[in-house]
Amino acid sequence: MSGDTPYRTDLPPLRTGAPKPRSTSGVPGGALPATVFAAYRRAESELARTAPGCRLRWQLLAAIGQVESGQARGGRVTPDGRTVTPILGPRLTGGAFAVVRDTDGGAYDGDAVYDRAVGPMQFIPSTWAHWGADGNGDGRTDPDNVYDAALAAGRYLCAGGRDLSDPAELDRAILGYNRSEAYLRTVRAWYDYYLTGHRVVPDRRAEARDRTEPSRPQTPKPAPKPSDDRKPGPGPSRTPSTPPAAPSPSRTPDAPKASQTPLVPLPEPTLTLPGGILPDPDPLTSNG
């Protein structure tokens, strides 16, 4: 899936009454940015319709999204789900990583020599070519869009008629993302964490507005440096570039309503949250 690229190795915070520590991604540890959360829920709903036997739960996508990109770097996404800046893994040149020579002409990862994992769910371009999906109904399949990436990841996890309610099938699906027992343990820890509760916080849109969105050329250009906020894992790596800025999606994602003051400063949110935004010290929302 991702070329066995590096991943985040931090584990979920303890469930205590104390305020949650802030992570390097800029959001409280374990919190879910609103748009990212909405993307996971929409993917779960779509797969419940198209692959009901898979029994995919959004919490699995959240666990993988946390480990792969820190929930799109703490929700640095536009209202339609596109990452503000590319999330790219290292060049897959061998050594610590797999050897994956260019398969997309640099269209997704900006590298016309070697592939790199791309986007919030860290697809290598050749995998995206097979599993890419349009999760927000805008007519495009974009690995840098969290709605598209979440749905594609769900389809990949459900491949082969898997039933993810079976623990053995669940483990096989996760190992299909990254062939590492340590990776499996980390994802399962986050999965269990989200199954017992979650908090939704606003996206980091204030920061996004202060910066000019980088151009996302279709033609190859020298590969950018991989992000350095990820600890190397036991396998190969990833990184996205990006096609041209996407127009507003044709339909608005289902999202929760904010009932309280956001935890981080930002402009008027364009999404509503299903459960409500809880401040750091408050108890977690039960997942039922």
mmCIF file of C-alpha atoms in Angstrom:
data_model
loop_
_atom_site.group_PDB
_atom_site.id
_atom_site.type_symbol
_atom_site.label_atom_id
_atom_site.label_comp_id
_atom_site.label_asym_id
_atom_site.label_seq_id
_atom_site.Cartn_x
_atom_site.Cartn_y
_atom_site.Cartn_z
ATOM 1 C CA MET A 1 0.000 0.000 0.000
ATOM 2 C CA SER A 2 2.497 2.592 1.191
ATOM 3 C CA GLY A 3 5.731 0.872 0.239
ATOM 4 C CA ASP A 4 6.348 0.051 3.921
ATOM 5 C CA THR A 5 7.314 3.660 4.494
ATOM 6 C CA PRO A 6 8.155 5.336 7.828
ATOM 7 C CA TYR A 7 5.241 6.056 10.132
ATOM 8 C CA ARG A 8 4.459 7.808 13.410
ATOM 9 C CA THR A 9 5.302 5.592 16.334
ATOM 10 C CA ASP A 10 3.722 7.617 19.158
ATOM 11 C CA LEU A 11 1.015 5.772 21.084
ATOM 12 C CA PRO A 12 -2.397 7.074 22.225
ATOM 13 C CA PRO A 13 -2.528 9.298 25.341
ATOM 14 C CA LEU A 14 -3.778 7.835 28.585
ATOM 15 C CA ARG A 15 -7.463 8.340 29.415
ATOM 16 C CA THR A 16 -7.264 10.740 32.351
ATOM 17 C CA GLY A 17 -9.145 13.812 33.510
ATOM 18 C CA ALA A 18 -6.094 15.990 32.865
ATOM 19 C CA PRO A 19 -5.952 18.200 29.752
ATOM 20 C CA LYS A 20 -4.556 16.317 26.770
ATOM 21 C CA PRO A 21 -1.017 17.245 25.706
ATOM 22 C CA ARG A 22 -0.569 18.937 22.375
ATOM 23 C CA SER A 23 1.232 16.885 19.773
ATOM 24 C CA THR A 24 3.767 18.066 17.203
ATOM 25 C CA SER A 25 0.896 18.253 14.714
ATOM 26 C CA GLY A 26 -0.556 21.202 16.643
ATOM 27 C CA VAL A 27 -3.773 19.573 17.924
ATOM 28 C CA PRO A 28 -4.446 17.915 21.284
ATOM 29 C CA GLY A 29 -3.144 14.345 21.331
ATOM 30 C CA GLY A 30 -5.636 11.957 19.778
ATOM 31 C CA ALA A 31 -8.113 14.650 18.662
ATOM 32 C CA LEU A 32 -9.715 14.458 15.225
ATOM 33 C CA PRO A 33 -9.859 17.585 13.010
ATOM 34 C CA ALA A 34 -13.412 18.212 11.792
ATOM 35 C CA THR A 35 -12.909 17.704 8.055
ATOM 36 C CA VAL A 36 -10.719 14.634 8.567
ATOM 37 C CA PHE A 37 -13.330 13.142 10.918
ATOM 38 C CA ALA A 38 -16.085 13.843 8.377
ATOM 39 C CA ALA A 39 -14.040 12.089 5.669
ATOM 40 C CA TYR A 40 -13.668 8.936 7.788
ATOM 41 C CA ARG A 41 -17.374 8.869 8.591
ATOM 42 C CA ARG A 42 -18.338 9.347 4.957
ATOM 43 C CA ALA A 43 -16.022 6.514 3.859
ATOM 44 C CA GLU A 44 -17.523 4.216 6.515
ATOM 45 C CA SER A 45 -21.030 5.062 5.296
ATOM 46 C CA GLU A 46 -20.154 4.466 1.644
ATOM 47 C CA LEU A 47 -18.529 1.100 2.352
ATOM 48 C CA ALA A 48 -21.458 0.033 4.534
ATOM 49 C CA ARG A 49 -23.522 0.468 1.353
ATOM 50 C CA THR A 50 -21.111 -0.997 -1.229
ATOM 51 C CA ALA A 51 -19.282 -3.639 0.875
ATOM 52 C CA PRO A 52 -21.524 -4.382 3.878
ATOM 53 C CA GLY A 53 -19.766 -7.671 4.621
ATOM 54 C CA CYS A 54 -16.506 -5.833 5.274
ATOM 55 C CA ARG A 55 -17.871 -4.140 8.430
ATOM 56 C CA LEU A 56 -15.290 -1.384 8.221
ATOM 57 C CA ARG A 57 -15.480 1.087 11.113
ATOM 58 C CA TRP A 58 -14.332 4.681 10.736
ATOM 59 C CA GLN A 59 -12.109 4.224 13.800
ATOM 60 C CA LEU A 60 -9.792 1.988 11.751
ATOM 61 C CA LEU A 61 -9.342 4.730 9.165
ATOM 62 C CA ALA A 62 -8.702 7.187 11.986
ATOM 63 C CA ALA A 63 -6.051 4.883 13.470
ATOM 64 C CA ILE A 64 -4.260 4.540 10.135
ATOM 65 C CA GLY A 65 -4.615 8.270 9.408
ATOM 66 C CA GLN A 66 -3.043 9.051 12.782
ATOM 67 C CA VAL A 67 -0.081 6.767 12.207
ATOM 68 C CA GLU A 68 0.427 7.721 8.561
ATOM 69 C CA SER A 69 0.133 11.520 8.698
ATOM 70 C CA GLY A 70 -0.971 12.679 12.151
ATOM 71 C CA GLN A 71 -4.523 13.230 10.802
ATOM 72 C CA ALA A 72 -3.327 15.234 7.780
ATOM 73 C CA ARG A 73 -0.845 17.100 9.971
ATOM 74 C CA GLY A 74 -3.448 18.123 12.479
ATOM 75 C CA GLY A 75 -6.156 19.031 9.966
ATOM 76 C CA ARG A 76 -4.186 21.317 7.655
ATOM 77 C CA VAL A 77 -6.774 20.870 4.922
ATOM 78 C CA THR A 78 -9.026 23.119 2.882
ATOM 79 C CA PRO A 79 -12.828 23.007 3.373
ATOM 80 C CA ASP A 80 -13.148 20.470 0.527
ATOM 81 C CA GLY A 81 -10.560 18.179 2.153
ATOM 82 C CA ARG A 82 -7.402 18.961 0.179
ATOM 83 C CA THR A 83 -4.110 19.172 2.069
ATOM 84 C CA VAL A 84 -2.751 22.723 2.310
ATOM 85 C CA THR A 85 0.770 21.485 1.566
ATOM 86 C CA PRO A 86 1.828 18.125 0.111
ATOM 87 C CA ILE A 87 2.433 15.220 2.478
ATOM 88 C CA LEU A 88 5.196 13.172 0.862
ATOM 89 C CA GLY A 89 7.200 10.206 2.049
ATOM 90 C CA PRO A 90 10.856 9.553 1.250
ATOM 91 C CA ARG A 91 11.934 8.484 -2.220
ATOM 92 C CA LEU A 92 11.615 4.723 -2.532
ATOM 93 C CA THR A 93 15.192 4.128 -3.629
ATOM 94 C CA GLY A 94 15.990 0.991 -1.642
ATOM 95 C CA GLY A 95 18.175 0.607 1.427
ATOM 96 C CA ALA A 96 15.826 1.211 4.343
ATOM 97 C CA PHE A 97 12.881 1.378 1.942
ATOM 98 C CA ALA A 98 11.486 -0.615 -0.954
ATOM 99 C CA VAL A 99 12.716 0.153 -4.459
ATOM 100 C CA VAL A 100 9.806 1.596 -6.424
ATOM 101 C CA ARG A 101 10.764 3.294 -9.660
ATOM 102 C CA ASP A 102 8.522 6.018 -11.058
ATOM 103 C CA THR A 103 5.078 4.850 -12.185
ATOM 104 C CA ASP A 104 3.225 8.171 -12.572
ATOM 105 C CA GLY A 105 5.659 10.429 -14.410
ATOM 106 C CA GLY A 106 5.802 12.519 -11.245
ATOM 107 C CA ALA A 107 2.159 13.544 -11.563
ATOM 108 C CA TYR A 108 1.312 12.795 -7.931
ATOM 109 C CA ASP A 109 4.635 12.868 -6.126
ATOM 110 C CA GLY A 110 6.644 15.355 -8.215
ATOM 111 C CA ASP A 111 9.382 12.750 -8.805
ATOM 112 C CA ALA A 112 9.892 11.295 -12.283
ATOM 113 C CA VAL A 113 12.623 8.849 -11.192
ATOM 114 C CA TYR A 114 11.354 7.128 -8.027
ATOM 115 C CA ASP A 115 7.932 6.939 -6.432
ATOM 116 C CA ARG A 116 7.042 8.402 -3.050
ATOM 117 C CA ALA A 117 4.015 7.801 -0.846
ATOM 118 C CA VAL A 118 1.459 10.578 -1.219
ATOM 119 C CA GLY A 119 -1.240 12.273 0.832
ATOM 120 C CA PRO A 120 -2.854 11.890 4.256
ATOM 121 C CA MET A 121 -3.270 8.117 3.866
ATOM 122 C CA GLN A 122 0.138 7.660 2.155
ATOM 123 C CA PHE A 123 -0.571 5.832 -1.093
ATOM 124 C CA ILE A 124 2.262 5.060 -3.479
ATOM 125 C CA PRO A 125 1.199 6.214 -6.979
ATOM 126 C CA SER A 126 0.935 2.689 -8.434
ATOM 127 C CA THR A 127 -1.431 1.647 -5.630
ATOM 128 C CA TRP A 128 -3.464 4.823 -6.061
ATOM 129 C CA ALA A 129 -3.804 4.076 -9.784
ATOM 130 C CA HIS A 130 -5.693 0.896 -8.847
ATOM 131 C CA TRP A 131 -7.568 1.917 -5.677
ATOM 132 C CA GLY A 132 -8.060 5.681 -6.099
ATOM 133 C CA ALA A 133 -11.600 6.860 -5.305
ATOM 134 C CA ASP A 134 -13.751 9.988 -5.411
ATOM 135 C CA GLY A 135 -14.904 10.359 -1.826
ATOM 136 C CA ASN A 136 -16.390 13.860 -1.983
ATOM 137 C CA GLY A 137 -18.252 13.678 -5.292
ATOM 138 C CA ASP A 138 -16.251 16.341 -7.125
ATOM 139 C CA GLY A 139 -15.507 14.079 -10.082
ATOM 140 C CA ARG A 140 -11.797 13.720 -9.275
ATOM 141 C CA THR A 141 -9.657 11.059 -7.595
ATOM 142 C CA ASP A 142 -6.973 12.898 -5.659
ATOM 143 C CA PRO A 143 -4.636 11.203 -3.126
ATOM 144 C CA ASP A 144 -4.069 14.630 -1.529
ATOM 145 C CA ASN A 145 -7.771 14.939 -0.696
ATOM 146 C CA VAL A 146 -8.694 13.364 2.638
ATOM 147 C CA TYR A 147 -12.191 12.357 1.436
ATOM 148 C CA ASP A 148 -10.787 10.544 -1.601
ATOM 149 C CA ALA A 149 -7.879 9.030 0.342
ATOM 150 C CA ALA A 150 -10.094 7.771 3.191
ATOM 151 C CA LEU A 151 -12.507 6.034 0.816
ATOM 152 C CA ALA A 152 -9.650 4.522 -1.196
ATOM 153 C CA ALA A 153 -7.998 3.259 2.003
ATOM 154 C CA GLY A 154 -11.282 1.710 3.109
ATOM 155 C CA ARG A 155 -11.696 -0.062 -0.220
ATOM 156 C CA TYR A 156 -8.137 -1.361 0.009
ATOM 157 C CA LEU A 157 -8.662 -2.660 3.560
ATOM 158 C CA CYS A 158 -11.875 -4.427 2.485
ATOM 159 C CA ALA A 159 -10.277 -6.062 -0.571
ATOM 160 C CA GLY A 160 -10.771 -9.765 -1.175
ATOM 161 C CA GLY A 161 -14.061 -9.970 0.708
ATOM 162 C CA ARG A 162 -12.480 -9.381 4.128
ATOM 163 C CA ASP A 163 -14.649 -9.181 7.232
ATOM 164 C CA LEU A 164 -12.845 -6.692 9.474
ATOM 165 C CA SER A 165 -14.891 -7.726 12.498
ATOM 166 C CA ASP A 166 -12.745 -10.892 12.485
ATOM 167 C CA PRO A 167 -9.520 -10.046 14.411
ATOM 168 C CA ALA A 168 -7.371 -12.220 12.133
ATOM 169 C CA GLU A 169 -8.779 -10.560 9.001
ATOM 170 C CA LEU A 170 -8.304 -7.148 10.596
ATOM 171 C CA ASP A 171 -4.638 -7.890 11.290
ATOM 172 C CA ARG A 172 -4.093 -9.089 7.721
ATOM 173 C CA ALA A 173 -5.655 -5.905 6.359
ATOM 174 C CA ILE A 174 -3.426 -3.664 8.514
ATOM 175 C CA LEU A 175 -0.303 -5.636 7.592
ATOM 176 C CA GLY A 176 -1.269 -5.118 3.954
ATOM 177 C CA TYR A 177 -0.692 -1.425 4.578
ATOM 178 C CA ASN A 178 2.769 -1.929 6.088
ATOM 179 C CA ARG A 179 4.373 -5.338 6.617
ATOM 180 C CA SER A 180 5.569 -4.723 10.170
ATOM 181 C CA GLU A 181 4.439 -6.233 13.453
ATOM 182 C CA ALA A 182 5.386 -2.974 15.196
ATOM 183 C CA TYR A 183 3.170 -1.079 12.733
ATOM 184 C CA LEU A 184 0.326 -3.508 13.425
ATOM 185 C CA ARG A 185 0.628 -2.998 17.196
ATOM 186 C CA THR A 186 0.682 0.793 16.821
ATOM 187 C CA VAL A 187 -2.381 0.912 14.573
ATOM 188 C CA ARG A 188 -4.278 -1.510 16.818
ATOM 189 C CA ALA A 189 -3.485 0.675 19.854
ATOM 190 C CA TRP A 190 -4.962 3.736 18.129
ATOM 191 C CA TYR A 191 -7.924 1.701 16.868
ATOM 192 C CA ASP A 192 -8.759 0.604 20.420
ATOM 193 C CA TYR A 193 -8.314 4.198 21.591
ATOM 194 C CA TYR A 194 -10.837 5.584 19.091
ATOM 195 C CA LEU A 195 -13.276 2.750 19.763
ATOM 196 C CA THR A 196 -13.519 3.885 23.389
ATOM 197 C CA GLY A 197 -14.006 7.596 22.658
ATOM 198 C CA HIS A 198 -12.987 10.513 20.488
ATOM 199 C CA ARG A 199 -12.899 14.296 20.393
ATOM 200 C CA VAL A 200 -13.410 16.484 17.350
ATOM 201 C CA VAL A 201 -11.586 19.814 17.017
ATOM 202 C CA PRO A 202 -11.613 22.460 14.277
ATOM 203 C CA ASP A 203 -9.283 22.202 11.294
ATOM 204 C CA ARG A 204 -6.159 24.340 11.306
ATOM 205 C CA ARG A 205 -7.657 26.744 8.787
ATOM 206 C CA ALA A 206 -6.323 29.926 10.413
ATOM 207 C CA GLU A 207 -2.791 28.746 9.711
ATOM 208 C CA ALA A 208 -3.795 27.623 6.248
ATOM 209 C CA ARG A 209 -5.114 31.073 5.308
ATOM 210 C CA ASP A 210 -1.920 32.772 6.377
ATOM 211 C CA ARG A 211 0.046 30.864 3.763
ATOM 212 C CA THR A 212 -0.164 30.752 0.018
ATOM 213 C CA GLU A 213 -1.153 27.322 -1.178
ATOM 214 C CA PRO A 214 1.696 25.830 -3.195
ATOM 215 C CA SER A 215 1.139 25.095 -6.842
ATOM 216 C CA ARG A 216 0.542 21.434 -7.604
ATOM 217 C CA PRO A 217 1.897 20.893 -11.115
ATOM 218 C CA GLN A 218 0.937 17.979 -13.293
ATOM 219 C CA THR A 219 4.413 17.825 -14.812
ATOM 220 C CA PRO A 220 7.292 16.217 -12.934
ATOM 221 C CA LYS A 221 9.746 18.358 -11.037
ATOM 222 C CA PRO A 222 12.587 17.622 -8.613
ATOM 223 C CA ALA A 223 11.368 15.686 -5.632
ATOM 224 C CA PRO A 224 10.814 17.754 -2.499
ATOM 225 C CA LYS A 225 12.415 16.760 0.789
ATOM 226 C CA PRO A 226 10.415 14.235 2.767
ATOM 227 C CA SER A 227 8.648 15.553 5.808
ATOM 228 C CA ASP A 228 10.785 15.185 8.932
ATOM 229 C CA ASP A 229 7.951 14.819 11.437
ATOM 230 C CA ARG A 230 7.820 11.067 11.070
ATOM 231 C CA LYS A 231 10.042 8.505 12.754
ATOM 232 C CA PRO A 232 11.380 5.793 10.476
ATOM 233 C CA GLY A 233 9.556 2.538 10.615
ATOM 234 C CA PRO A 234 10.711 -0.874 9.559
ATOM 235 C CA GLY A 235 9.923 -0.388 5.914
ATOM 236 C CA PRO A 236 9.920 1.975 2.897
ATOM 237 C CA SER A 237 8.396 5.448 2.718
ATOM 238 C CA ARG A 238 6.048 8.016 1.171
ATOM 239 C CA THR A 239 5.136 11.623 0.038
ATOM 240 C CA PRO A 240 2.588 13.547 -2.100
ATOM 241 C CA SER A 241 2.767 16.276 -4.689
ATOM 242 C CA THR A 242 -0.417 17.520 -6.140
ATOM 243 C CA PRO A 243 -2.561 18.190 -9.178
ATOM 244 C CA PRO A 244 -4.033 21.679 -9.703
ATOM 245 C CA ALA A 245 -6.102 23.187 -6.916
ATOM 246 C CA ALA A 246 -9.449 21.459 -6.831
ATOM 247 C CA PRO A 247 -12.697 23.376 -7.264
ATOM 248 C CA SER A 248 -15.266 23.241 -4.493
ATOM 249 C CA PRO A 249 -16.784 19.778 -4.299
ATOM 250 C CA SER A 250 -20.200 19.269 -5.774
ATOM 251 C CA ARG A 251 -21.635 18.203 -2.466
ATOM 252 C CA THR A 252 -20.944 19.072 1.076
ATOM 253 C CA PRO A 253 -19.579 16.399 3.442
ATOM 254 C CA ASP A 254 -21.701 15.176 6.319
ATOM 255 C CA ALA A 255 -20.156 16.676 9.357
ATOM 256 C CA PRO A 256 -20.768 17.403 12.999
ATOM 257 C CA LYS A 257 -22.136 20.615 14.497
ATOM 258 C CA ALA A 258 -19.909 22.656 16.734
ATOM 259 C CA SER A 259 -21.653 23.299 20.021
ATOM 260 C CA GLN A 260 -18.853 25.058 21.921
ATOM 261 C CA THR A 261 -15.955 27.394 21.387
ATOM 262 C CA PRO A 262 -13.254 25.797 19.179
ATOM 263 C CA LEU A 263 -10.088 24.600 20.830
ATOM 264 C CA VAL A 264 -7.816 26.354 18.354
ATOM 265 C CA PRO A 265 -8.332 29.778 16.771
ATOM 266 C CA LEU A 266 -9.649 29.765 13.269
ATOM 267 C CA PRO A 267 -12.228 31.373 10.989
ATOM 268 C CA GLU A 268 -15.863 30.385 10.790
ATOM 269 C CA PRO A 269 -15.945 26.636 10.112
ATOM 270 C CA THR A 270 -17.652 25.499 6.968
ATOM 271 C CA LEU A 271 -18.409 22.040 8.337
ATOM 272 C CA THR A 272 -20.750 21.005 11.107
ATOM 273 C CA LEU A 273 -19.806 18.215 13.458
ATOM 274 C CA PRO A 274 -22.068 15.290 14.239
ATOM 275 C CA GLY A 275 -21.282 15.081 17.903
ATOM 276 C CA GLY A 276 -20.023 18.468 19.000
ATOM 277 C CA ILE A 277 -16.623 19.851 19.884
ATOM 278 C CA LEU A 278 -15.502 19.162 23.412
ATOM 279 C CA PRO A 279 -12.834 21.291 25.081
ATOM 280 C CA ASP A 280 -9.632 19.554 26.218
ATOM 281 C CA PRO A 281 -10.572 18.984 29.879
ATOM 282 C CA ASP A 282 -14.056 17.572 29.171
ATOM 283 C CA PRO A 283 -14.835 13.843 29.018
ATOM 284 C CA LEU A 284 -14.563 12.077 25.721
ATOM 285 C CA THR A 285 -17.568 11.447 23.544
ATOM 286 C CA SER A 286 -18.613 7.814 23.629
ATOM 287 C CA ASN A 287 -18.698 5.949 20.348
ATOM 288 C CA GLY A 288 -21.582 3.849 21.589
#
